[in-house]
Amino acid sequence: MAKLLETDDKSIEDAADILRAGGLVAFPTETVYGLGADATNSAALARLYEAKGRPDFNPLIVHAPTIEALRDEVILTPSAERLAHAFWPGPLTLVLQRSESCRFSPLVSAGLPTAAVRAPAGSVAARLLRAAGRPIAAPSANRSGRLSPTTAQHVLGDLGETIDAVIDGGPCALGLESSIVDVSTDRPTLLRPGGVPPEELEAVLGAPLARPEPEGESGSAPRSAPGLLQSHYAPRAAVRLNAKSSVNGEALLGFGPVPGASLNLSPSGDPAEAAANLFSMLHELDALGVSDIAVSPIPEQGLGIAINDRLRRAAAPRPA
Ligand code: TXA
Ligand code: MG
């Protein structure tokens, strides 16, 4: 069973020791809980893929405390420098070419010439990364295809038997994963909408973001994030979107002042509040044993873009 750690200095040191020894430690970031492993240790990464039940073509995000810690690992393009300057530490992941001197295990990139990197804003994450003193790969700390965890209890429920420790830093402030932008070329591409709204990324870049080409059309390496399988972020219950009201005993997950909601992402219609509640309320409905969830419409702008992306994947047909 995973050891549950607090956030005092001694516990952070213990967690860093476990990571340096090749262990798996889940920790809070401002977005969701990540499952950390030493990004330079292939054996540790193999264990990480196994714990998540993740297909090995799906690469990992490497976390570091600052951009300086990444200069020798990836080739920082001018767009990358601008976005990192504007949004790091924060909920933004940059996909870049691995440098000649890159110390990340090839398993991090799952065969691609690129690596995804980010400097998270959560203070527990920053302290852990400094204490570890090396780059840490961390996918969301859930079994592959399941809901992302926003509390230590979510992590324990999903992975408690298979990982070494969880740092309990309370609920994540943002509750939704980072935005992923491929800035490895001169055509910045939004691979996953997330915590930084696309409008804000485009304002800093001074140009519109490209969107990924549909699978299979580009011939070269996949331009969409390989992990973005259609069905993802799925609760156990079936999900129906843009519902005005619930029918046939569905639980209604509301947004805005809707009557009869079982739970409401944000009664006042605030997208930031809805983002913070999204995964935890889906977890809660699962825990209640609800079999069908109807979700109120959410405006497709700002953080609403990332919320709707996750909801569409939760509602997508599931693999048999
Ligand atoms: O907020 C987050 O980003 C959280 C926290 C823990 O930092 N992490 C997270 O990791 O969401 P994960 O593994 O659940 O999602 C990472 C995504 C996957 O869809 C993966 O395919 C994509 O990042 N990715 C990683 N490396 C990539 C690369 N070199 N090129 C394209 N996509 C990449
Ligand atoms: Mg994930």
mmCIF file of C-alpha atoms and ligand atoms in Angstrom:
data_model
loop_
_atom_site.group_PDB
_atom_site.id
_atom_site.type_symbol
_atom_site.label_atom_id
_atom_site.label_comp_id
_atom_site.label_asym_id
_atom_site.label_seq_id
_atom_site.Cartn_x
_atom_site.Cartn_y
_atom_site.Cartn_z
ATOM 1 C CA MET A 1 0.000 0.000 0.000
ATOM 2 C CA ALA A 2 1.272 3.486 -0.854
ATOM 3 C CA LYS A 3 2.695 5.550 2.008
ATOM 4 C CA LEU A 4 0.656 8.732 2.632
ATOM 5 C CA LEU A 5 3.018 11.697 3.114
ATOM 6 C CA GLU A 6 2.366 15.198 4.475
ATOM 7 C CA THR A 7 3.851 18.371 2.984
ATOM 8 C CA ASP A 8 6.423 19.202 5.725
ATOM 9 C CA ASP A 9 10.102 19.436 4.714
ATOM 10 C CA LYS A 10 10.974 15.988 6.072
ATOM 11 C CA SER A 11 8.172 14.354 4.056
ATOM 12 C CA ILE A 12 9.236 16.172 0.884
ATOM 13 C CA GLU A 13 12.817 14.935 1.443
ATOM 14 C CA ASP A 14 11.510 11.381 1.941
ATOM 15 C CA ALA A 15 9.514 11.637 -1.298
ATOM 16 C CA ALA A 16 12.568 12.939 -3.177
ATOM 17 C CA ASP A 17 14.649 10.018 -1.815
ATOM 18 C CA ILE A 18 12.060 7.539 -3.103
ATOM 19 C CA LEU A 19 12.144 9.198 -6.562
ATOM 20 C CA ARG A 20 15.961 9.163 -6.681
ATOM 21 C CA ALA A 21 15.904 5.465 -5.776
ATOM 22 C CA GLY A 22 13.655 4.724 -8.780
ATOM 23 C CA GLY A 23 10.322 4.692 -6.925
ATOM 24 C CA LEU A 24 6.918 6.102 -7.874
ATOM 25 C CA VAL A 25 5.524 9.075 -5.903
ATOM 26 C CA ALA A 26 2.209 10.801 -6.634
ATOM 27 C CA PHE A 27 2.211 14.519 -5.837
ATOM 28 C CA PRO A 28 -0.142 17.486 -6.201
ATOM 29 C CA THR A 29 0.381 20.117 -8.889
ATOM 30 C CA GLU A 30 -1.833 23.137 -9.540
ATOM 31 C CA THR A 31 -3.593 21.129 -12.298
ATOM 32 C CA VAL A 32 -4.091 17.524 -11.160
ATOM 33 C CA TYR A 33 -2.076 14.968 -9.128
ATOM 34 C CA GLY A 34 0.893 13.625 -11.098
ATOM 35 C CA LEU A 35 2.546 10.212 -10.746
ATOM 36 C CA GLY A 36 6.251 11.026 -10.569
ATOM 37 C CA ALA A 37 9.262 8.960 -11.605
ATOM 38 C CA ASP A 38 12.898 9.869 -12.342
ATOM 39 C CA ALA A 39 12.834 10.906 -16.029
ATOM 40 C CA THR A 40 16.436 9.707 -16.464
ATOM 41 C CA ASN A 41 15.754 6.181 -15.100
ATOM 42 C CA SER A 42 14.305 3.754 -17.671
ATOM 43 C CA ALA A 43 13.532 1.057 -15.084
ATOM 44 C CA ALA A 44 11.508 3.542 -13.025
ATOM 45 C CA LEU A 45 9.639 4.668 -16.154
ATOM 46 C CA ALA A 46 8.846 1.094 -17.147
ATOM 47 C CA ARG A 47 7.267 0.634 -13.705
ATOM 48 C CA LEU A 48 5.346 3.873 -14.193
ATOM 49 C CA TYR A 49 3.845 2.746 -17.513
ATOM 50 C CA GLU A 50 2.905 -0.553 -15.902
ATOM 51 C CA ALA A 51 1.273 1.095 -12.860
ATOM 52 C CA LYS A 52 -0.840 3.311 -15.124
ATOM 53 C CA GLY A 53 -1.696 0.507 -17.528
ATOM 54 C CA ARG A 54 -0.674 3.011 -20.195
ATOM 55 C CA PRO A 55 -0.073 1.996 -23.814
ATOM 56 C CA ASP A 56 3.632 2.545 -24.336
ATOM 57 C CA PHE A 57 3.148 4.766 -27.386
ATOM 58 C CA ASN A 58 1.819 7.495 -25.109
ATOM 59 C CA PRO A 59 4.719 9.757 -24.030
ATOM 60 C CA LEU A 60 5.108 11.536 -20.685
ATOM 61 C CA ILE A 61 5.439 15.157 -19.529
ATOM 62 C CA VAL A 62 8.731 15.958 -17.779
ATOM 63 C CA HIS A 63 8.504 18.404 -14.864
ATOM 64 C CA ALA A 64 11.235 20.785 -13.721
ATOM 65 C CA PRO A 65 11.267 23.696 -11.259
ATOM 66 C CA THR A 66 12.421 26.314 -13.790
ATOM 67 C CA ILE A 67 13.158 26.827 -17.472
ATOM 68 C CA GLU A 68 16.874 26.927 -16.572
ATOM 69 C CA ALA A 69 16.726 23.290 -15.470
ATOM 70 C CA LEU A 70 15.569 22.353 -18.992
ATOM 71 C CA ARG A 71 18.038 24.299 -21.167
ATOM 72 C CA ASP A 72 20.392 21.330 -21.657
ATOM 73 C CA GLU A 73 17.570 18.865 -22.232
ATOM 74 C CA VAL A 74 15.414 20.398 -24.998
ATOM 75 C CA ILE A 75 15.895 22.944 -27.796
ATOM 76 C CA LEU A 76 14.038 26.063 -26.666
ATOM 77 C CA THR A 77 12.620 27.904 -29.682
ATOM 78 C CA PRO A 78 11.705 31.628 -29.574
ATOM 79 C CA SER A 79 7.995 30.737 -29.214
ATOM 80 C CA ALA A 80 8.860 28.409 -26.339
ATOM 81 C CA GLU A 81 10.836 31.147 -24.562
ATOM 82 C CA ARG A 82 7.939 33.585 -24.907
ATOM 83 C CA LEU A 83 5.287 31.182 -23.664
ATOM 84 C CA ALA A 84 7.457 29.961 -20.776
ATOM 85 C CA HIS A 85 8.249 33.544 -19.788
ATOM 86 C CA ALA A 86 4.547 34.441 -19.798
ATOM 87 C CA PHE A 87 3.044 31.336 -18.167
ATOM 88 C CA TRP A 88 5.672 29.412 -16.144
ATOM 89 C CA PRO A 89 5.444 28.294 -13.504
ATOM 90 C CA GLY A 90 1.931 27.349 -14.562
ATOM 91 C CA PRO A 91 -0.473 25.021 -16.381
ATOM 92 C CA LEU A 92 1.296 24.972 -19.747
ATOM 93 C CA THR A 93 3.255 22.109 -21.331
ATOM 94 C CA LEU A 94 5.637 22.723 -24.239
ATOM 95 C CA VAL A 95 6.599 20.040 -26.764
ATOM 96 C CA LEU A 96 10.152 20.573 -28.018
ATOM 97 C CA GLN A 97 12.943 18.733 -29.811
ATOM 98 C CA ARG A 98 15.159 16.746 -27.468
ATOM 99 C CA SER A 99 18.657 18.202 -27.427
ATOM 100 C CA GLU A 100 21.800 16.215 -28.229
ATOM 101 C CA SER A 101 22.675 16.237 -24.514
ATOM 102 C CA CYS A 102 19.161 15.292 -23.349
ATOM 103 C CA ARG A 103 19.312 13.065 -20.258
ATOM 104 C CA PHE A 104 15.665 11.958 -20.430
ATOM 105 C CA SER A 105 15.217 8.237 -21.012
ATOM 106 C CA PRO A 106 13.884 7.457 -24.515
ATOM 107 C CA LEU A 107 10.847 5.964 -22.720
ATOM 108 C CA VAL A 108 9.756 9.533 -21.843
ATOM 109 C CA SER A 109 9.242 10.282 -25.544
ATOM 110 C CA ALA A 110 7.880 6.872 -26.547
ATOM 111 C CA GLY A 111 9.944 6.896 -29.723
ATOM 112 C CA LEU A 112 9.349 10.531 -30.756
ATOM 113 C CA PRO A 113 12.244 12.979 -31.306
ATOM 114 C CA THR A 114 10.427 15.441 -29.031
ATOM 115 C CA ALA A 115 9.785 15.747 -25.297
ATOM 116 C CA ALA A 116 6.977 17.512 -23.420
ATOM 117 C CA VAL A 117 8.129 19.723 -20.522
ATOM 118 C CA ARG A 118 6.563 21.977 -17.933
ATOM 119 C CA ALA A 119 7.313 23.931 -14.745
ATOM 120 C CA PRO A 120 4.280 23.476 -12.469
ATOM 121 C CA ALA A 121 3.017 26.295 -10.238
ATOM 122 C CA GLY A 122 1.983 24.292 -7.178
ATOM 123 C CA SER A 123 4.319 24.972 -4.252
ATOM 124 C CA VAL A 124 4.453 21.318 -3.141
ATOM 125 C CA ALA A 125 5.416 20.280 -6.678
ATOM 126 C CA ALA A 126 8.091 22.999 -6.870
ATOM 127 C CA ARG A 127 9.601 21.958 -3.506
ATOM 128 C CA LEU A 128 9.613 18.279 -4.516
ATOM 129 C CA LEU A 129 11.258 19.013 -7.883
ATOM 130 C CA ARG A 130 13.976 21.075 -6.195
ATOM 131 C CA ALA A 131 14.568 18.377 -3.576
ATOM 132 C CA ALA A 132 14.748 15.634 -6.228
ATOM 133 C CA GLY A 133 17.346 17.642 -8.150
ATOM 134 C CA ARG A 134 16.578 15.913 -11.422
ATOM 135 C CA PRO A 135 13.822 15.994 -14.057
ATOM 136 C CA ILE A 136 10.670 14.110 -13.019
ATOM 137 C CA ALA A 137 8.276 12.513 -15.506
ATOM 138 C CA ALA A 138 4.678 12.729 -14.293
ATOM 139 C CA PRO A 139 1.527 11.706 -16.105
ATOM 140 C CA SER A 140 -1.772 12.266 -14.289
ATOM 141 C CA ALA A 141 -1.912 9.806 -11.371
ATOM 142 C CA ASN A 142 -4.823 7.681 -12.613
ATOM 143 C CA ARG A 143 -5.091 4.342 -14.403
ATOM 144 C CA SER A 144 -5.021 4.940 -18.146
ATOM 145 C CA GLY A 145 -8.397 6.089 -19.524
ATOM 146 C CA ARG A 146 -9.867 6.889 -16.098
ATOM 147 C CA LEU A 147 -10.670 10.237 -14.484
ATOM 148 C CA SER A 148 -7.743 12.456 -13.532
ATOM 149 C CA PRO A 149 -7.232 12.762 -9.756
ATOM 150 C CA THR A 150 -7.594 16.085 -7.967
ATOM 151 C CA THR A 151 -7.168 14.749 -4.408
ATOM 152 C CA ALA A 152 -4.793 12.266 -2.724
ATOM 153 C CA GLN A 153 -7.830 10.050 -2.001
ATOM 154 C CA HIS A 154 -8.596 9.799 -5.741
ATOM 155 C CA VAL A 155 -5.003 8.627 -6.306
ATOM 156 C CA LEU A 156 -5.168 6.037 -3.525
ATOM 157 C CA GLY A 157 -8.458 4.686 -4.882
ATOM 158 C CA ASP A 158 -6.963 4.110 -8.325
ATOM 159 C CA LEU A 159 -3.264 3.345 -7.696
ATOM 160 C CA GLY A 160 -2.880 2.805 -3.936
ATOM 161 C CA GLU A 161 -1.766 -0.813 -4.370
ATOM 162 C CA THR A 162 0.877 -0.220 -7.015
ATOM 163 C CA ILE A 163 2.842 2.935 -6.139
ATOM 164 C CA ASP A 164 5.237 3.804 -3.318
ATOM 165 C CA ALA A 165 3.852 7.043 -1.876
ATOM 166 C CA VAL A 166 1.359 9.890 -2.261
ATOM 167 C CA ILE A 167 1.949 13.415 -0.959
ATOM 168 C CA ASP A 168 -1.368 14.785 0.327
ATOM 169 C CA GLY A 169 -1.450 18.474 -0.544
ATOM 170 C CA GLY A 170 -5.246 18.789 -0.523
ATOM 171 C CA PRO A 171 -7.375 19.483 -3.599
ATOM 172 C CA CYS A 172 -5.680 20.897 -6.736
ATOM 173 C CA ALA A 173 -6.337 24.606 -7.291
ATOM 174 C CA LEU A 174 -7.083 24.395 -11.016
ATOM 175 C CA GLY A 175 -8.459 20.857 -11.315
ATOM 176 C CA LEU A 176 -7.846 20.501 -15.070
ATOM 177 C CA GLU A 177 -4.654 19.413 -16.878
ATOM 178 C CA SER A 178 -2.157 21.759 -18.505
ATOM 179 C CA SER A 179 -2.561 23.120 -22.026
ATOM 180 C CA ILE A 180 -0.110 21.374 -24.398
ATOM 181 C CA VAL A 181 1.474 23.397 -27.209
ATOM 182 C CA ASP A 182 3.900 21.930 -29.740
ATOM 183 C CA VAL A 183 6.505 24.671 -30.234
ATOM 184 C CA SER A 184 9.146 22.395 -31.734
ATOM 185 C CA THR A 185 8.531 23.955 -35.173
ATOM 186 C CA ASP A 186 7.759 27.499 -36.344
ATOM 187 C CA ARG A 187 4.066 26.564 -36.430
ATOM 188 C CA PRO A 188 2.877 26.473 -32.799
ATOM 189 C CA THR A 189 0.113 23.886 -32.486
ATOM 190 C CA LEU A 190 -2.376 23.385 -29.658
ATOM 191 C CA LEU A 191 -2.295 19.657 -28.912
ATOM 192 C CA ARG A 192 -4.523 19.743 -25.820
ATOM 193 C CA PRO A 193 -6.627 22.630 -24.493
ATOM 194 C CA GLY A 194 -6.066 23.034 -20.746
ATOM 195 C CA GLY A 195 -5.438 25.404 -17.884
ATOM 196 C CA VAL A 196 -4.221 28.345 -19.995
ATOM 197 C CA PRO A 197 -7.050 29.411 -22.357
ATOM 198 C CA PRO A 198 -6.068 29.331 -26.062
ATOM 199 C CA GLU A 199 -6.956 33.026 -26.379
ATOM 200 C CA GLU A 200 -4.223 33.884 -23.832
ATOM 201 C CA LEU A 201 -1.625 31.706 -25.582
ATOM 202 C CA GLU A 202 -2.428 33.350 -28.920
ATOM 203 C CA ALA A 203 -2.162 36.824 -27.392
ATOM 204 C CA VAL A 204 1.404 36.085 -26.246
ATOM 205 C CA LEU A 205 2.382 34.418 -29.541
ATOM 206 C CA GLY A 206 0.763 37.220 -31.530
ATOM 207 C CA ALA A 207 -0.624 34.631 -33.952
ATOM 208 C CA PRO A 208 -3.346 31.991 -34.041
ATOM 209 C CA LEU A 209 -2.436 28.495 -32.858
ATOM 210 C CA ALA A 210 -2.603 25.712 -35.410
ATOM 211 C CA ARG A 211 -4.787 22.718 -34.525
ATOM 212 C CA PRO A 212 -3.546 19.142 -34.932
ATOM 213 C CA GLU A 213 -4.075 17.359 -38.234
ATOM 214 C CA PRO A 214 -6.481 14.435 -37.991
ATOM 215 C CA GLU A 215 -4.745 11.102 -37.282
ATOM 216 C CA GLY A 216 -3.095 9.449 -40.215
ATOM 217 C CA GLU A 217 -3.045 12.405 -42.573
ATOM 218 C CA SER A 218 0.408 13.718 -41.834
ATOM 219 C CA GLY A 219 2.545 10.702 -42.716
ATOM 220 C CA SER A 220 5.236 11.884 -40.274
ATOM 221 C CA ALA A 221 5.137 11.738 -36.473
ATOM 222 C CA PRO A 222 1.670 12.263 -35.006
ATOM 223 C CA ARG A 223 0.926 15.954 -34.557
ATOM 224 C CA SER A 224 -1.858 15.429 -32.073
ATOM 225 C CA ALA A 225 -0.823 14.416 -28.571
ATOM 226 C CA PRO A 226 -0.613 10.643 -28.956
ATOM 227 C CA GLY A 227 -2.408 10.210 -25.628
ATOM 228 C CA LEU A 228 -5.499 11.923 -26.858
ATOM 229 C CA LEU A 229 -7.413 8.750 -27.497
ATOM 230 C CA GLN A 230 -11.000 9.701 -28.081
ATOM 231 C CA SER A 231 -12.440 7.986 -25.030
ATOM 232 C CA HIS A 232 -10.555 9.301 -22.026
ATOM 233 C CA TYR A 233 -11.168 11.010 -18.699
ATOM 234 C CA ALA A 234 -14.113 8.654 -18.365
ATOM 235 C CA PRO A 235 -16.204 8.107 -15.260
ATOM 236 C CA ARG A 236 -17.874 4.701 -14.875
ATOM 237 C CA ALA A 237 -21.248 6.257 -15.687
ATOM 238 C CA ALA A 238 -22.444 7.035 -19.221
ATOM 239 C CA VAL A 239 -22.291 10.770 -20.011
ATOM 240 C CA ARG A 240 -24.704 12.891 -22.107
ATOM 241 C CA LEU A 241 -23.717 16.470 -23.010
ATOM 242 C CA ASN A 242 -25.554 19.781 -23.520
ATOM 243 C CA ALA A 243 -28.529 18.586 -21.501
ATOM 244 C CA LYS A 244 -31.264 21.107 -20.697
ATOM 245 C CA SER A 245 -32.649 18.761 -18.029
ATOM 246 C CA SER A 246 -32.268 15.158 -16.898
ATOM 247 C CA VAL A 247 -34.426 12.325 -18.224
ATOM 248 C CA ASN A 248 -34.961 8.661 -17.239
ATOM 249 C CA GLY A 249 -33.293 8.964 -13.850
ATOM 250 C CA GLU A 250 -30.062 10.548 -15.084
ATOM 251 C CA ALA A 251 -28.094 12.531 -12.507
ATOM 252 C CA LEU A 252 -27.876 16.144 -13.720
ATOM 253 C CA LEU A 253 -24.456 17.797 -13.418
ATOM 254 C CA GLY A 254 -25.384 21.459 -13.647
ATOM 255 C CA PHE A 255 -23.634 24.625 -14.774
ATOM 256 C CA GLY A 256 -25.240 27.969 -13.975
ATOM 257 C CA PRO A 257 -28.596 28.426 -12.236
ATOM 258 C CA VAL A 258 -30.293 25.201 -13.373
ATOM 259 C CA PRO A 259 -33.025 23.642 -11.228
ATOM 260 C CA GLY A 260 -32.913 19.981 -10.186
ATOM 261 C CA ALA A 261 -29.156 19.439 -10.514
ATOM 262 C CA SER A 262 -27.705 16.561 -8.450
ATOM 263 C CA LEU A 263 -24.423 18.482 -8.315
ATOM 264 C CA ASN A 264 -23.552 21.857 -9.842
ATOM 265 C CA LEU A 265 -20.122 22.629 -11.352
ATOM 266 C CA SER A 266 -20.734 26.335 -10.729
ATOM 267 C CA PRO A 267 -24.170 27.677 -9.784
ATOM 268 C CA SER A 268 -23.008 31.174 -10.780
ATOM 269 C CA GLY A 269 -21.666 29.951 -14.159
ATOM 270 C CA ASP A 270 -17.968 30.611 -13.378
ATOM 271 C CA PRO A 271 -15.713 28.472 -15.659
ATOM 272 C CA ALA A 272 -12.789 28.523 -13.176
ATOM 273 C CA GLU A 273 -15.016 27.142 -10.438
ATOM 274 C CA ALA A 274 -16.404 24.565 -12.881
ATOM 275 C CA ALA A 275 -12.883 23.462 -13.895
ATOM 276 C CA ALA A 276 -11.910 22.985 -10.249
ATOM 277 C CA ASN A 277 -15.031 20.879 -9.616
ATOM 278 C CA LEU A 278 -15.167 18.882 -12.859
ATOM 279 C CA PHE A 279 -13.143 15.751 -12.043
ATOM 280 C CA SER A 280 -14.028 15.718 -8.339
ATOM 281 C CA MET A 281 -17.779 15.856 -9.097
ATOM 282 C CA LEU A 282 -17.480 13.091 -11.723
ATOM 283 C CA HIS A 283 -15.571 11.042 -9.109
ATOM 284 C CA GLU A 284 -18.342 11.814 -6.610
ATOM 285 C CA LEU A 285 -21.118 10.676 -8.975
ATOM 286 C CA ASP A 286 -19.150 7.475 -9.658
ATOM 287 C CA ALA A 287 -18.811 6.874 -5.920
ATOM 288 C CA LEU A 288 -22.596 7.266 -5.569
ATOM 289 C CA GLY A 289 -23.025 4.470 -8.119
ATOM 290 C CA VAL A 290 -24.841 6.696 -10.641
ATOM 291 C CA SER A 291 -25.159 4.940 -14.036
ATOM 292 C CA ASP A 292 -26.064 7.929 -16.269
ATOM 293 C CA ILE A 293 -24.941 11.549 -16.076
ATOM 294 C CA ALA A 294 -26.439 14.478 -18.024
ATOM 295 C CA VAL A 295 -24.323 17.659 -18.152
ATOM 296 C CA SER A 296 -25.560 21.233 -18.697
ATOM 297 C CA PRO A 297 -24.153 23.175 -21.671
ATOM 298 C CA ILE A 298 -20.927 25.099 -20.984
ATOM 299 C CA PRO A 299 -19.920 28.076 -23.185
ATOM 300 C CA GLU A 300 -17.049 27.216 -25.581
ATOM 301 C CA GLN A 301 -14.620 29.974 -24.568
ATOM 302 C CA GLY A 302 -11.724 30.485 -22.141
ATOM 303 C CA LEU A 303 -11.444 27.551 -19.706
ATOM 304 C CA GLY A 304 -14.772 26.298 -21.088
ATOM 305 C CA ILE A 305 -12.846 25.022 -24.141
ATOM 306 C CA ALA A 306 -10.780 22.628 -21.999
ATOM 307 C CA ILE A 307 -13.793 21.643 -19.858
ATOM 308 C CA ASN A 308 -15.810 20.761 -22.978
ATOM 309 C CA ASP A 309 -12.825 18.839 -24.427
ATOM 310 C CA ARG A 310 -12.704 16.626 -21.308
ATOM 311 C CA LEU A 311 -16.496 16.193 -21.281
ATOM 312 C CA ARG A 312 -16.581 15.169 -24.961
ATOM 313 C CA ARG A 313 -13.962 12.498 -24.238
ATOM 314 C CA ALA A 314 -15.892 11.340 -21.162
ATOM 315 C CA ALA A 315 -18.989 10.992 -23.367
ATOM 316 C CA ALA A 316 -17.198 9.300 -26.304
ATOM 317 C CA PRO A 317 -17.944 5.637 -27.086
ATOM 318 C CA ARG A 318 -15.771 3.420 -24.876
ATOM 319 C CA PRO A 319 -13.510 0.698 -26.247
ATOM 320 C CA ALA A 320 -15.105 -2.704 -25.614
HETATM 321 O O1 TXA B 1 -1.428 19.058 -16.022
HETATM 322 C C1 TXA B 1 -0.780 18.141 -16.530
HETATM 323 O O2 TXA B 1 -0.242 18.228 -17.640
HETATM 324 C C2 TXA B 1 -0.639 16.862 -15.694
HETATM 325 C C3 TXA B 1 0.208 17.187 -14.464
HETATM 326 C C4 TXA B 1 0.533 15.973 -13.626
HETATM 327 O O3 TXA B 1 1.376 17.861 -14.844
HETATM 328 N N1 TXA B 1 -0.029 15.806 -16.473
HETATM 329 C C5 TXA B 1 -0.702 15.175 -17.474
HETATM 330 O O4 TXA B 1 0.000 14.129 -18.043
HETATM 331 O O5 TXA B 1 -1.829 15.493 -17.828
HETATM 332 P P1 TXA B 1 -0.669 13.002 -18.942
HETATM 333 O O6 TXA B 1 0.377 11.961 -19.127
HETATM 334 O O7 TXA B 1 -1.946 12.542 -18.344
HETATM 335 O O8 TXA B 1 -0.918 13.698 -20.307
HETATM 336 C C6 TXA B 1 0.204 14.038 -21.074
HETATM 337 C C7 TXA B 1 -0.152 14.270 -22.509
HETATM 338 C C8 TXA B 1 -0.497 12.995 -23.241
HETATM 339 O O9 TXA B 1 -1.671 13.205 -24.012
HETATM 340 C C9 TXA B 1 0.713 12.794 -24.152
HETATM 341 O O10 TXA B 1 0.398 12.140 -25.322
HETATM 342 C C10 TXA B 1 1.172 14.218 -24.392
HETATM 343 O O11 TXA B 1 0.986 14.833 -23.145
HETATM 344 N N2 TXA B 1 2.596 14.259 -24.748
HETATM 345 C C11 TXA B 1 3.645 13.952 -23.973
HETATM 346 N N3 TXA B 1 4.792 14.030 -24.673
HETATM 347 C C12 TXA B 1 4.467 14.403 -25.932
HETATM 348 C C13 TXA B 1 5.215 14.637 -27.122
HETATM 349 N N4 TXA B 1 6.532 14.509 -27.172
HETATM 350 N N5 TXA B 1 4.535 15.017 -28.229
HETATM 351 C C14 TXA B 1 3.189 15.162 -28.192
HETATM 352 N N6 TXA B 1 2.426 14.928 -27.080
HETATM 353 C C15 TXA B 1 3.065 14.559 -25.972
HETATM 354 MG MG MG B 2 -3.866 11.880 -18.081
#
